[in-house]
PDB file of C-alpha atoms in Angstrom:
ATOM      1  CA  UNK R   1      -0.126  47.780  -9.925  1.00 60.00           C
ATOM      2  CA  UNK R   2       2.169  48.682  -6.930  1.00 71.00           C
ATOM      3  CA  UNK R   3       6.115  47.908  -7.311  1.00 82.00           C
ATOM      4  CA  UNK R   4       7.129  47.026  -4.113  1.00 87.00           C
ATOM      5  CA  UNK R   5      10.973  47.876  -5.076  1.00 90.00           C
ATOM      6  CA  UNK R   6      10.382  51.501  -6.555  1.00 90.00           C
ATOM      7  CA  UNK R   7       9.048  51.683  -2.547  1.00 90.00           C
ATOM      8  CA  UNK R   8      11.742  50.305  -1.184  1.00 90.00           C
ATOM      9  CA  UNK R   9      14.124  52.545  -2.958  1.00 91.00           C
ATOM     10  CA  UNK R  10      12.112  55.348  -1.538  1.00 91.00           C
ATOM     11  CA  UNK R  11      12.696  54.333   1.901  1.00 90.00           C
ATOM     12  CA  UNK R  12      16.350  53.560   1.838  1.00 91.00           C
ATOM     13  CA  UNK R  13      16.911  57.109  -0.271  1.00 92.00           C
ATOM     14  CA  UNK R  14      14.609  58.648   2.902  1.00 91.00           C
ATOM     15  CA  UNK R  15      16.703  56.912   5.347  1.00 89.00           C
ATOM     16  CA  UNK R  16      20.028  57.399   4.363  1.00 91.00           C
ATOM     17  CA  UNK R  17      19.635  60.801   2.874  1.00 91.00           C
ATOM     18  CA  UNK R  18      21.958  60.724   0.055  1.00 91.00           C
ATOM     19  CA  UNK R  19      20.965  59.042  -3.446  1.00 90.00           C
ATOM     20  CA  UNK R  20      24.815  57.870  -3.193  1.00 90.00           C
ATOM     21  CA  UNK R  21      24.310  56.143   0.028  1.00 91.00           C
ATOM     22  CA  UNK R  22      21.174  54.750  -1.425  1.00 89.00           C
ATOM     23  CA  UNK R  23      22.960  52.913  -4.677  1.00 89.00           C
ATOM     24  CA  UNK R  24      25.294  51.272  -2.104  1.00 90.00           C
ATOM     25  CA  UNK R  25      22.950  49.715   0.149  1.00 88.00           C
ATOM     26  CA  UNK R  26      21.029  48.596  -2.087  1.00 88.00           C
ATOM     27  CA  UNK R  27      23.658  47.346  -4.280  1.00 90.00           C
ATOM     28  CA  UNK R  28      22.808  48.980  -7.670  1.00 91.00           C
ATOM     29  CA  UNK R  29      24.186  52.593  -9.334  1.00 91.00           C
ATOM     30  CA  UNK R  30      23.336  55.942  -8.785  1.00 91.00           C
ATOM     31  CA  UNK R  31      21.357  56.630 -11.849  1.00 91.00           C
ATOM     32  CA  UNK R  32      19.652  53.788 -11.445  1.00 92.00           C
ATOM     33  CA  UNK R  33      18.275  54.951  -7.993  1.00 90.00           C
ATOM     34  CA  UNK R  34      17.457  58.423  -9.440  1.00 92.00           C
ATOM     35  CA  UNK R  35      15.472  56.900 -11.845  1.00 93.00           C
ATOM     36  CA  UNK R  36      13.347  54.480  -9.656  1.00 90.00           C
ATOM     37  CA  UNK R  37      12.412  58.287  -7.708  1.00 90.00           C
ATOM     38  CA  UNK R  38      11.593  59.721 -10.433  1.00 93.00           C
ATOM     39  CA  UNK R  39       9.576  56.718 -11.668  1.00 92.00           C
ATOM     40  CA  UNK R  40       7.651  56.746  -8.493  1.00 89.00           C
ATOM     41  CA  UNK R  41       7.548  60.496  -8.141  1.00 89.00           C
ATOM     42  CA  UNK R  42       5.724  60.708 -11.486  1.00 92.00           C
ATOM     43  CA  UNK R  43       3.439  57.349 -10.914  1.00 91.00           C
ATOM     44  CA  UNK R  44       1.990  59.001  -7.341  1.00 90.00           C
ATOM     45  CA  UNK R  45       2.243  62.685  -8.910  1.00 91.00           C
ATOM     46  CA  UNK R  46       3.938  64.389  -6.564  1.00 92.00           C
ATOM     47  CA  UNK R  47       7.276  65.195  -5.608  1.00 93.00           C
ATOM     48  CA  UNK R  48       8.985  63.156  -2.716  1.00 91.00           C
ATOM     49  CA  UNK R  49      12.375  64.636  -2.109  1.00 92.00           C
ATOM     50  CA  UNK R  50      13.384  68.042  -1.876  1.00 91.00           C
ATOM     51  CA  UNK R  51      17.042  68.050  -3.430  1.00 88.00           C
ATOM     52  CA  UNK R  52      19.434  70.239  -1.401  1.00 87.00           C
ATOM     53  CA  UNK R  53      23.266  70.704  -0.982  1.00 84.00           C
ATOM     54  CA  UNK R  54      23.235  68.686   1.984  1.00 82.00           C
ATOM     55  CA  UNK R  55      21.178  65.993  -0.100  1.00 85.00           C
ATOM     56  CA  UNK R  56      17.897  64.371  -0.254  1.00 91.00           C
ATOM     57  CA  UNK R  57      14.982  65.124   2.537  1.00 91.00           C
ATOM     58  CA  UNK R  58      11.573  64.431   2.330  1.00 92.00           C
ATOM     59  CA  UNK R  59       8.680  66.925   1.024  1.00 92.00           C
ATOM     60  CA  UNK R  60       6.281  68.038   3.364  1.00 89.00           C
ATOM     61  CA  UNK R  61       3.593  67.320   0.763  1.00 87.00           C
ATOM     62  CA  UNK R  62       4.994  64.257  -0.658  1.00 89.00           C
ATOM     63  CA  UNK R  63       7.701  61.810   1.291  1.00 90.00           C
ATOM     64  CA  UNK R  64       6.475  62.780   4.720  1.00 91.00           C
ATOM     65  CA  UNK R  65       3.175  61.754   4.359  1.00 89.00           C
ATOM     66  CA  UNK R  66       3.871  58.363   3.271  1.00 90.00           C
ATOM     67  CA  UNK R  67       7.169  57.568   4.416  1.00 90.00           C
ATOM     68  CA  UNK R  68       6.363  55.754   7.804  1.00 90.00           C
ATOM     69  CA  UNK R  69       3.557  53.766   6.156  1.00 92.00           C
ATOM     70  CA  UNK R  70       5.920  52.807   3.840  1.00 90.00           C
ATOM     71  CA  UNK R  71       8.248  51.522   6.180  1.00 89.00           C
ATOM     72  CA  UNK R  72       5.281  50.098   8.339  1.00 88.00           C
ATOM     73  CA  UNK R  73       4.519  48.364   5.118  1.00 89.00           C
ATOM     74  CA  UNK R  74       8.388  47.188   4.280  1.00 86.00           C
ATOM     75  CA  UNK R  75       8.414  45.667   7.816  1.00 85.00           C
ATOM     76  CA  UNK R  76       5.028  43.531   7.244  1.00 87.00           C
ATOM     77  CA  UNK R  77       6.809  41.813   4.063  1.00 86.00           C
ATOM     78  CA  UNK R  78      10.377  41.298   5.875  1.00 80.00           C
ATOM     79  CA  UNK R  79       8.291  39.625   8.846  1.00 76.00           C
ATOM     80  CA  UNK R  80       6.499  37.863   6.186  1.00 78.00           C
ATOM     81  CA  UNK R  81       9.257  36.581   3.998  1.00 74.00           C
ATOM     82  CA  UNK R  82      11.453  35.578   7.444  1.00 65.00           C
ATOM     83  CA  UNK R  83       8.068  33.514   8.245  1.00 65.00           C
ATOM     84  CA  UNK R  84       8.247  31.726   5.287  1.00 65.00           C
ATOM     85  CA  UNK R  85      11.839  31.246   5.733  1.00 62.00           C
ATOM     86  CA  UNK R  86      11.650  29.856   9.457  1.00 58.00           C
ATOM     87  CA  UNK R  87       9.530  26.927   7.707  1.00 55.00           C
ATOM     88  CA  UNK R  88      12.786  25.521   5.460  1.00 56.00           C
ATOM     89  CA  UNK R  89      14.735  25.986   8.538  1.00 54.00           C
ATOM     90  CA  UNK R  90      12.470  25.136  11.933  1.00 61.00           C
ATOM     91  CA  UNK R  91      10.206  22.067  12.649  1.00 65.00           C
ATOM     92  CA  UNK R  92       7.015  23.573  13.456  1.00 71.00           C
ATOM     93  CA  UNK R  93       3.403  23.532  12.450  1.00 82.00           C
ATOM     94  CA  UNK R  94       0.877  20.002  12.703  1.00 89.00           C
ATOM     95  CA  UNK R  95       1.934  16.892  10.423  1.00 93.00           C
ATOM     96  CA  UNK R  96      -1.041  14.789   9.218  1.00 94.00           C
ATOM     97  CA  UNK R  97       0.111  11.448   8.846  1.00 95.00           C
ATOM     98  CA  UNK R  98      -2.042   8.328   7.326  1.00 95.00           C
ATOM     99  CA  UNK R  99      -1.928   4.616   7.824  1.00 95.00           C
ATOM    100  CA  UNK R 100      -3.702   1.526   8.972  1.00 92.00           C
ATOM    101  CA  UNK R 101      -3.754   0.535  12.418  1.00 91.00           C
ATOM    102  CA  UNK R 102      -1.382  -2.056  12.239  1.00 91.00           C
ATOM    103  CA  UNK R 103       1.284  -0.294  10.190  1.00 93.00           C
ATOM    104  CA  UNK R 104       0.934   2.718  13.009  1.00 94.00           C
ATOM    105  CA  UNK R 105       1.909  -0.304  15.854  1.00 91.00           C
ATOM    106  CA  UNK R 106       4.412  -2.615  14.278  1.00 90.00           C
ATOM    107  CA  UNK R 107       6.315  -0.162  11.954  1.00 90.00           C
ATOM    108  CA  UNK R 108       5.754   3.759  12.612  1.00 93.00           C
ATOM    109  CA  UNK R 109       5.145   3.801  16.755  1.00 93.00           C
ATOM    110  CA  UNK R 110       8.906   3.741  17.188  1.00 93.00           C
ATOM    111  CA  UNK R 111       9.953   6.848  14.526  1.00 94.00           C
ATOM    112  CA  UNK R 112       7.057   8.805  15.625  1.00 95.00           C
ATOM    113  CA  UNK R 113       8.283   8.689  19.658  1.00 95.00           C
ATOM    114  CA  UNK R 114      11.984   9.450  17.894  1.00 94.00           C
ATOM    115  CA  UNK R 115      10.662  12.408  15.749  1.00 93.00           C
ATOM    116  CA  UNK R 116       8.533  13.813  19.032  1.00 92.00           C
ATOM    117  CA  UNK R 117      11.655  13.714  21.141  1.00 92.00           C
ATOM    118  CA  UNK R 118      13.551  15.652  18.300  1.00 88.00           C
ATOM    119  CA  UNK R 119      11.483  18.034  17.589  1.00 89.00           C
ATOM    120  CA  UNK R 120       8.435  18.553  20.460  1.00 90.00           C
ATOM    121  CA  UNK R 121       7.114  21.658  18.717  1.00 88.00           C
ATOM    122  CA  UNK R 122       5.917  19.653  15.733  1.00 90.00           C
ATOM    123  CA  UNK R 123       1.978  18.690  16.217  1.00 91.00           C
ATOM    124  CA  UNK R 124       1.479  14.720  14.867  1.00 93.00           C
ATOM    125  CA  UNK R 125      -1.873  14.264  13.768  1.00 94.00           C
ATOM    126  CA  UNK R 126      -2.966  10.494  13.173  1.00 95.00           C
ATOM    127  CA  UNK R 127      -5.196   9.323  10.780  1.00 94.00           C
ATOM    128  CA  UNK R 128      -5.766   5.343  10.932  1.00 92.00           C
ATOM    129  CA  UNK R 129      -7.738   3.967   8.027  1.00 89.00           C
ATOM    130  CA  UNK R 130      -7.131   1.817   5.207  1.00 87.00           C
ATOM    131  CA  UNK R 131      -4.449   1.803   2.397  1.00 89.00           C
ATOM    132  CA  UNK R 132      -6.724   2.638  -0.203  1.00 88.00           C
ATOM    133  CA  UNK R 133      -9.055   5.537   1.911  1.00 90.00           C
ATOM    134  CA  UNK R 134      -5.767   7.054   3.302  1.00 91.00           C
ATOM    135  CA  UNK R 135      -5.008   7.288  -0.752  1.00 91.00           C
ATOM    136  CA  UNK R 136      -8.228   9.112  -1.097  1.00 91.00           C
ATOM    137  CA  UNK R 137      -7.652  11.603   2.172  1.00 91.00           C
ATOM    138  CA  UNK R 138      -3.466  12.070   0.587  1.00 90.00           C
ATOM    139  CA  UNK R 139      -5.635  13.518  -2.597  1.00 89.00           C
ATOM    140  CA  UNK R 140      -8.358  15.317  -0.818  1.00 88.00           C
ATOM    141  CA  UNK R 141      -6.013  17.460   1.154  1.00 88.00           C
ATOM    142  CA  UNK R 142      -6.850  15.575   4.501  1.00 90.00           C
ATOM    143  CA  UNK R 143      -3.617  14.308   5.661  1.00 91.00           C
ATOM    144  CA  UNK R 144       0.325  15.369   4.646  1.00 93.00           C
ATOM    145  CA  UNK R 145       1.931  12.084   4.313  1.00 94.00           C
ATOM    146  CA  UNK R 146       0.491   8.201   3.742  1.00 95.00           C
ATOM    147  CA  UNK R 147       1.828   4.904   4.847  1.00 95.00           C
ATOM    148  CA  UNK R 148       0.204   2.108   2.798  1.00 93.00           C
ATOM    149  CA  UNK R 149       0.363  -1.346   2.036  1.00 90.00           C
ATOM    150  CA  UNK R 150       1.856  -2.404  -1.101  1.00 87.00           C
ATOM    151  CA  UNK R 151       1.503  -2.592  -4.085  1.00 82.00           C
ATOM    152  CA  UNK R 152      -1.301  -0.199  -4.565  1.00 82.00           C
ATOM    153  CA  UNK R 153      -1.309   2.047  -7.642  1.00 81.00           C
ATOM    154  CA  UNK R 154      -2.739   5.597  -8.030  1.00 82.00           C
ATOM    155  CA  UNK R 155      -1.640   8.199 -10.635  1.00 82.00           C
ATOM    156  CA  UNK R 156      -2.534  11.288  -8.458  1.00 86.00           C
ATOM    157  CA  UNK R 157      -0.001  10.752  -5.660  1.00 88.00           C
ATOM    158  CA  UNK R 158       3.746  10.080  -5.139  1.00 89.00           C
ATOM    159  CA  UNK R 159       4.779   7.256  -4.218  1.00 89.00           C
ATOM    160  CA  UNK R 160       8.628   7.622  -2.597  1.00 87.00           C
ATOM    161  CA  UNK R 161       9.548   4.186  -2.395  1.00 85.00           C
ATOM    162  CA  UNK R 162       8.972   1.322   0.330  1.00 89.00           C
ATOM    163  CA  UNK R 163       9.777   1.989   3.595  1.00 90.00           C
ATOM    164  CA  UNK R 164       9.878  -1.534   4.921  1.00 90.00           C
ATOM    165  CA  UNK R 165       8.704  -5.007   3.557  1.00 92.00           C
ATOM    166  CA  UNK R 166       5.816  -7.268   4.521  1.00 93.00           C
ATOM    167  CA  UNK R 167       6.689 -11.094   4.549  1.00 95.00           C
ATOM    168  CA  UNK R 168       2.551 -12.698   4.831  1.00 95.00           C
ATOM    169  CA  UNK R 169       3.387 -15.653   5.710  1.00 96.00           C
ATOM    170  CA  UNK R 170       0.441 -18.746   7.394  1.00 97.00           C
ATOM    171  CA  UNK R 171       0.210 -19.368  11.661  1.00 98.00           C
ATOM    172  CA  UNK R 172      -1.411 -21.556  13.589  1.00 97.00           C
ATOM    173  CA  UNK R 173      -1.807 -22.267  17.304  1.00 97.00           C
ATOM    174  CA  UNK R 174      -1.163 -25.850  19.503  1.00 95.00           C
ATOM    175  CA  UNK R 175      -4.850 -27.079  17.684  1.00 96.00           C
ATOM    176  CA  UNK R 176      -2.762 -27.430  14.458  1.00 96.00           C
ATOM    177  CA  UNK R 177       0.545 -29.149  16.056  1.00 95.00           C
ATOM    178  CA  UNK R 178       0.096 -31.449  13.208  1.00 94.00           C
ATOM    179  CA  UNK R 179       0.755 -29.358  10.243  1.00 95.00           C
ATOM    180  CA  UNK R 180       4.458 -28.056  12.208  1.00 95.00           C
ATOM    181  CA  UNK R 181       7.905 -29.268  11.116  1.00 91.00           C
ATOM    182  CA  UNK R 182       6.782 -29.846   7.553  1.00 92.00           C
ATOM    183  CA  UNK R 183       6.049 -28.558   3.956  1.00 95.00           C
ATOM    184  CA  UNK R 184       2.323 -27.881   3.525  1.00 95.00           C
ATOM    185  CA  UNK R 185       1.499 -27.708  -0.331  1.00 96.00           C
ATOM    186  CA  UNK R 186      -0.421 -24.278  -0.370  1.00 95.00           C
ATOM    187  CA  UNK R 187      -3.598 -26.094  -1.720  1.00 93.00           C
ATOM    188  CA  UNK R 188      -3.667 -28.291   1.066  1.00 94.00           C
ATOM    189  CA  UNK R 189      -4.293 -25.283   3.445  1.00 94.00           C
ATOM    190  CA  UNK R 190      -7.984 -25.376   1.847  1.00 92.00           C
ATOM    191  CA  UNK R 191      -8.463 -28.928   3.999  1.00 94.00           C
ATOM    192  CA  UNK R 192      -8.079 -26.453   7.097  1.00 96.00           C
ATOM    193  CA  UNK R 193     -10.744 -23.370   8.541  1.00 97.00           C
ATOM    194  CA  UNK R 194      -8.856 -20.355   7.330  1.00 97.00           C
ATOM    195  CA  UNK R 195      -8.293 -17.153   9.369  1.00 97.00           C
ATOM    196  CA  UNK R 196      -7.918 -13.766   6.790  1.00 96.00           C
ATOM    197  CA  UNK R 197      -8.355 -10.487   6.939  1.00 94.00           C
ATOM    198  CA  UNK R 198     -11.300  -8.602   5.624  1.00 91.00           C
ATOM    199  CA  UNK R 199     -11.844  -8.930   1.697  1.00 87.00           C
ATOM    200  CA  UNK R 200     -11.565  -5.118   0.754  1.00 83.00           C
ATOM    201  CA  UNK R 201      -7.925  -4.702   1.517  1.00 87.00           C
ATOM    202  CA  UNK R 202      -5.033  -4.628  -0.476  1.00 88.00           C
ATOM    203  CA  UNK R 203      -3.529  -8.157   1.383  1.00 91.00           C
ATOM    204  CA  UNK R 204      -6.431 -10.015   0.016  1.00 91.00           C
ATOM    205  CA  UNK R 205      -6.247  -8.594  -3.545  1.00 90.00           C
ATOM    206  CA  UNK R 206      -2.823  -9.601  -3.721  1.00 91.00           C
ATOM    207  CA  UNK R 207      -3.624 -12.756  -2.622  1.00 93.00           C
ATOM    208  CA  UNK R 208      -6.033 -13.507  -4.913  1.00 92.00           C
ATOM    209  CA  UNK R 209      -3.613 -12.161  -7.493  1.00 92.00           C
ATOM    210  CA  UNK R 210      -1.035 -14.789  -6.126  1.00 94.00           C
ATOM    211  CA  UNK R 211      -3.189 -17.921  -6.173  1.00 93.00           C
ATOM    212  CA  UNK R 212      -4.760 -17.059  -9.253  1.00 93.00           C
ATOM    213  CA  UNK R 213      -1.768 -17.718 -11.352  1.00 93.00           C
ATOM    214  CA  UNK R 214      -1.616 -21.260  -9.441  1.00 93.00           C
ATOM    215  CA  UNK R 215      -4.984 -22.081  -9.477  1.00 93.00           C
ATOM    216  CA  UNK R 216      -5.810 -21.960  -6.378  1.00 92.00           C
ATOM    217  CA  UNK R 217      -8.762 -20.499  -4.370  1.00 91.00           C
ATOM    218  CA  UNK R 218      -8.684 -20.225  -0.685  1.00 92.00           C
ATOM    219  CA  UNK R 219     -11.591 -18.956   0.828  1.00 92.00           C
ATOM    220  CA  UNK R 220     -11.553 -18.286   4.380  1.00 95.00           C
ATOM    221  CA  UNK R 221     -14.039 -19.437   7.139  1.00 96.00           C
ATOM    222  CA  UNK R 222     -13.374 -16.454   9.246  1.00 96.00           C
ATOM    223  CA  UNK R 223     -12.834 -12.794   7.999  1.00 96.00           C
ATOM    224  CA  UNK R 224     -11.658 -10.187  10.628  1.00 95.00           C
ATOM    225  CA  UNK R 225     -11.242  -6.312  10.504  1.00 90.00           C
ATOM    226  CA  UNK R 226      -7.781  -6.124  11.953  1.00 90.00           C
ATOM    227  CA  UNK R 227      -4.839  -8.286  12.673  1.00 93.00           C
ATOM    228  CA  UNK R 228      -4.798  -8.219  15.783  1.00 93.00           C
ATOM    229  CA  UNK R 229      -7.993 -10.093  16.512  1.00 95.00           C
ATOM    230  CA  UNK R 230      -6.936 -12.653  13.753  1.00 96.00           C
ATOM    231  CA  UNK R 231      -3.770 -13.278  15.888  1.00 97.00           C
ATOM    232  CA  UNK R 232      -5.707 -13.925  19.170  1.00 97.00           C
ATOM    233  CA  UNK R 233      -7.852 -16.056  17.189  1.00 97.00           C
ATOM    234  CA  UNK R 234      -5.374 -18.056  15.692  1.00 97.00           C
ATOM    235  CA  UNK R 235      -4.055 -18.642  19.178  1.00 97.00           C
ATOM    236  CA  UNK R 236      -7.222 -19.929  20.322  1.00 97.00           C
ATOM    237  CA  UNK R 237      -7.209 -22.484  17.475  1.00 96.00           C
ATOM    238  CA  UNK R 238     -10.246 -20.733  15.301  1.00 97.00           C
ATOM    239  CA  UNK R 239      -8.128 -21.598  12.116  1.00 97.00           C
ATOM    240  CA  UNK R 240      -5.082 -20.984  10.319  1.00 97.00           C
ATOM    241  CA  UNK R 241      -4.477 -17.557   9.713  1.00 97.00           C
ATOM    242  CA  UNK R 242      -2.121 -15.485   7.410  1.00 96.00           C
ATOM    243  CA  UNK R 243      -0.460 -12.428   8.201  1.00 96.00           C
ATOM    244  CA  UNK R 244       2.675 -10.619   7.934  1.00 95.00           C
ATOM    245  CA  UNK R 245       5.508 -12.350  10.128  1.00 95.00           C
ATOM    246  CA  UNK R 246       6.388  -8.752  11.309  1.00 93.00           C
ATOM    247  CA  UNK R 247       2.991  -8.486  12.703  1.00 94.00           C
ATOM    248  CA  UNK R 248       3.374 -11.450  15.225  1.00 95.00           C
ATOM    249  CA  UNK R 249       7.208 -12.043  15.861  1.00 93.00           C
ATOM    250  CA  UNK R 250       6.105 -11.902  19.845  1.00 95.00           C
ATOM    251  CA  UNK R 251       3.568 -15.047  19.503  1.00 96.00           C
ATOM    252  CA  UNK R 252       6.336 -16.614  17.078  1.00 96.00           C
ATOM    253  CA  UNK R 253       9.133 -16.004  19.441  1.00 96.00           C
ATOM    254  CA  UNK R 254       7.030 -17.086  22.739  1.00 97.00           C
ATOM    255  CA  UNK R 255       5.579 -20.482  20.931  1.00 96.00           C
ATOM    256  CA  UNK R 256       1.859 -18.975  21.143  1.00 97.00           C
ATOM    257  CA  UNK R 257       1.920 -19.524  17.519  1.00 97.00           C
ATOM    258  CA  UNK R 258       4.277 -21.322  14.893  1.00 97.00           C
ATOM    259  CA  UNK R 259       5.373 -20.820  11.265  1.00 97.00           C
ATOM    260  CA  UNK R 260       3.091 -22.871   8.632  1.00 97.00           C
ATOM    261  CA  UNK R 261       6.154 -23.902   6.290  1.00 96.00           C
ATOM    262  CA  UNK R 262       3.579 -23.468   2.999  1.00 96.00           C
ATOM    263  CA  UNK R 263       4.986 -24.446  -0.359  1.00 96.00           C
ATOM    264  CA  UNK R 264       5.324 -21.915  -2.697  1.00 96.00           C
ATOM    265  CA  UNK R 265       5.769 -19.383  -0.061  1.00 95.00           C
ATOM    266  CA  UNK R 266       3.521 -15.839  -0.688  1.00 95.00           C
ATOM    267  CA  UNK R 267       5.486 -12.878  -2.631  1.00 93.00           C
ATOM    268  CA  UNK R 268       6.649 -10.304  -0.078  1.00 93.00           C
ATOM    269  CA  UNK R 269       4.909  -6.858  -0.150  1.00 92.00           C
ATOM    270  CA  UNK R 270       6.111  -3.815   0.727  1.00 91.00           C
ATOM    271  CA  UNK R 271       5.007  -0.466   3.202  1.00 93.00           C
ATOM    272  CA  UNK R 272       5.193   2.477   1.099  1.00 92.00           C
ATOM    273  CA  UNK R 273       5.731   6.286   1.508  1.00 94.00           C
ATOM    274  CA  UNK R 274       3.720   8.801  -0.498  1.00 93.00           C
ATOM    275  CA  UNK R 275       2.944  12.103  -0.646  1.00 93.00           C
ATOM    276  CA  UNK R 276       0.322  14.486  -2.582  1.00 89.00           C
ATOM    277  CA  UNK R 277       1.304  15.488  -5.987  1.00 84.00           C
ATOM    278  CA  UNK R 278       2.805  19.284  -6.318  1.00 78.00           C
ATOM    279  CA  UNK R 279       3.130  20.207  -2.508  1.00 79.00           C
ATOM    280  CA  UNK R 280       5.332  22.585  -0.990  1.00 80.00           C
ATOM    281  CA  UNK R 281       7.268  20.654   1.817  1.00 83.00           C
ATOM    282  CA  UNK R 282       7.844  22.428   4.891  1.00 83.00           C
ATOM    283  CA  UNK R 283      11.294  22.123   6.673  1.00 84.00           C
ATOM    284  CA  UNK R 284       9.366  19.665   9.547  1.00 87.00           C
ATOM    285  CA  UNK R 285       7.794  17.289   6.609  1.00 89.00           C
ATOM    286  CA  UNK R 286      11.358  16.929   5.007  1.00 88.00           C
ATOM    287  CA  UNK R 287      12.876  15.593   8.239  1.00 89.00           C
ATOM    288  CA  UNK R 288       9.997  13.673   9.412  1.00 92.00           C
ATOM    289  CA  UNK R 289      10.603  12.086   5.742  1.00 91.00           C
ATOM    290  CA  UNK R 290      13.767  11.570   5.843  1.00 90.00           C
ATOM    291  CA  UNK R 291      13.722   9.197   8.689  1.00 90.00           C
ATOM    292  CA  UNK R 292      12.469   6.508   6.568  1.00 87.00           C
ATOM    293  CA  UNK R 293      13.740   7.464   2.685  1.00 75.00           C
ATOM    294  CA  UNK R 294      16.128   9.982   1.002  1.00 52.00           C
ATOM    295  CA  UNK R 295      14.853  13.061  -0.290  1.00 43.00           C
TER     296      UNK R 295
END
């Protein structure tokens, strides 16, 4: 097996020419750098330095041959090692990032144009799927870092913490003018067509989760793929929908849609952070993380 530092002592004895020189720049004794020669002078089987008055100079038959592919070779590993250290200290490199559509638009769109401007030379890749398949591509290797809707348990990532909460709350459009200004008990909402999001998702499990423990079963008339569409359908008075607040606060704000004051109101969720188990961060992944937790 080679030992990189009996070579290295061989090159700084070569350079400097004196075994005393040697022991200082390298920070260890004399004896101890006369030994690591030796060593390496009996594991190649020849001799490397000629000893003289004047000190040590390579052998024609020994240290010359070898001594600038050695230092060829010491260079490769300093470039290498300074490579590896430019990633703890420079934003560089491609950062896969994971999340649904809607989390990308309402919560991420403004720290991703923030991180660009700060650091241009970082590559942001963007994977929009759902919570639970951008859990699966975290695992797989396919993308870096994972927004997802809450809560959502899986014992092969890391979950950091929740980046930002979710407040689903029920809208409705001019159609349903009667049901504003009031409470509306929660079971009362199954009187009206119901707007919700596609079953598979982690919003409808927790849902179901929700009205479970109050009996309650609301089953909707119209299931969409996105929230987006549910919104514009809610405006045109296709049924009462439910969605986060923080996914319509434009339509709320600009009376296209209005606040269903439901009785009990739905547990807030959370967006969460993770990241694949046992991964080396780079120095970009720790500050694009750090914009949205401490780590």
């Amino acid at each position: 097996m080679v030992n990189l530092e009996l070579y290295r002592v061989f090159y700084v004895v070569a350079k400097c020419g004196s075994l005393t020189k040697a022991a200082q720049e390298l920070y260890i004794s004399q004896p101890a750098v006369s030994q690591a020669i030796k060593q390496l002078e009996n594991q190649l089987g020849v001799s490397l330095f000629n000893r003289t008055h004047k000190g040590m100079e390579l052998s024609a038959a020994g240290g010359k041959l070898i001594y600038k592919k050695i230092a060829d070779a010491l260079s490769l590993v300093e470039e290498a090692e300074n490579s590896l250290a430019e990633l703890k200290t420079t934003a560089a490199g491609t950062i896969r990032i994971g999340a649904t559509d809607s989390i990308f638009a309402h919560m991420l769109a403004d720290k991703l144009a923030e991180f660009n401007e700060k650091y241009p030379a970082v590559r942001l890749e963007l994977i929009s799927s759902t919570s639970p398949y951008t859990v699966n591509q975290l695992k797989e290797g396919k993308c870096d870092v994972a927004f997802v809707n809450l809560p959502l348990q899986d014992d092969d990532v890391k979950f950091c913490g929740t980046v930002t909460h979710l407040t689903d709350v029920f809208v409705a459009g001019k159609k349903f003018l009667q049901l504003q200004g009031q409470e509306v008990p929660l079971q009362r909402l199954q009187e009206f067509p119901l707007l919700m999001i596609e079953e598979n998702t982690v919003f409808r499990r927790a849902l179901a989760d929700f009205t479970q423990t109050l009996g309650i079963k609301l089953n909707p008339d119209i299931e969409v793929a996105n929230w987006d569409f549910m919104t514009k359908l809610a405006i045109k008075g296709m049924g009462v929908g439910c969605i986060p607040r923080e996914y319509v606060g434009e339509e709320l704000a600009n009376g296209e849609l209005f606040e269903v004051d439901v009785t009990p109101p739905l547990p807030v969720r959370g967006v969460g952070l993770a990241l694949a188990k046992n991964v080396q961060l780079s120095f970009a992944m720790k500050e694009f993380i750090s914009m949205f937790t401490h780590f």
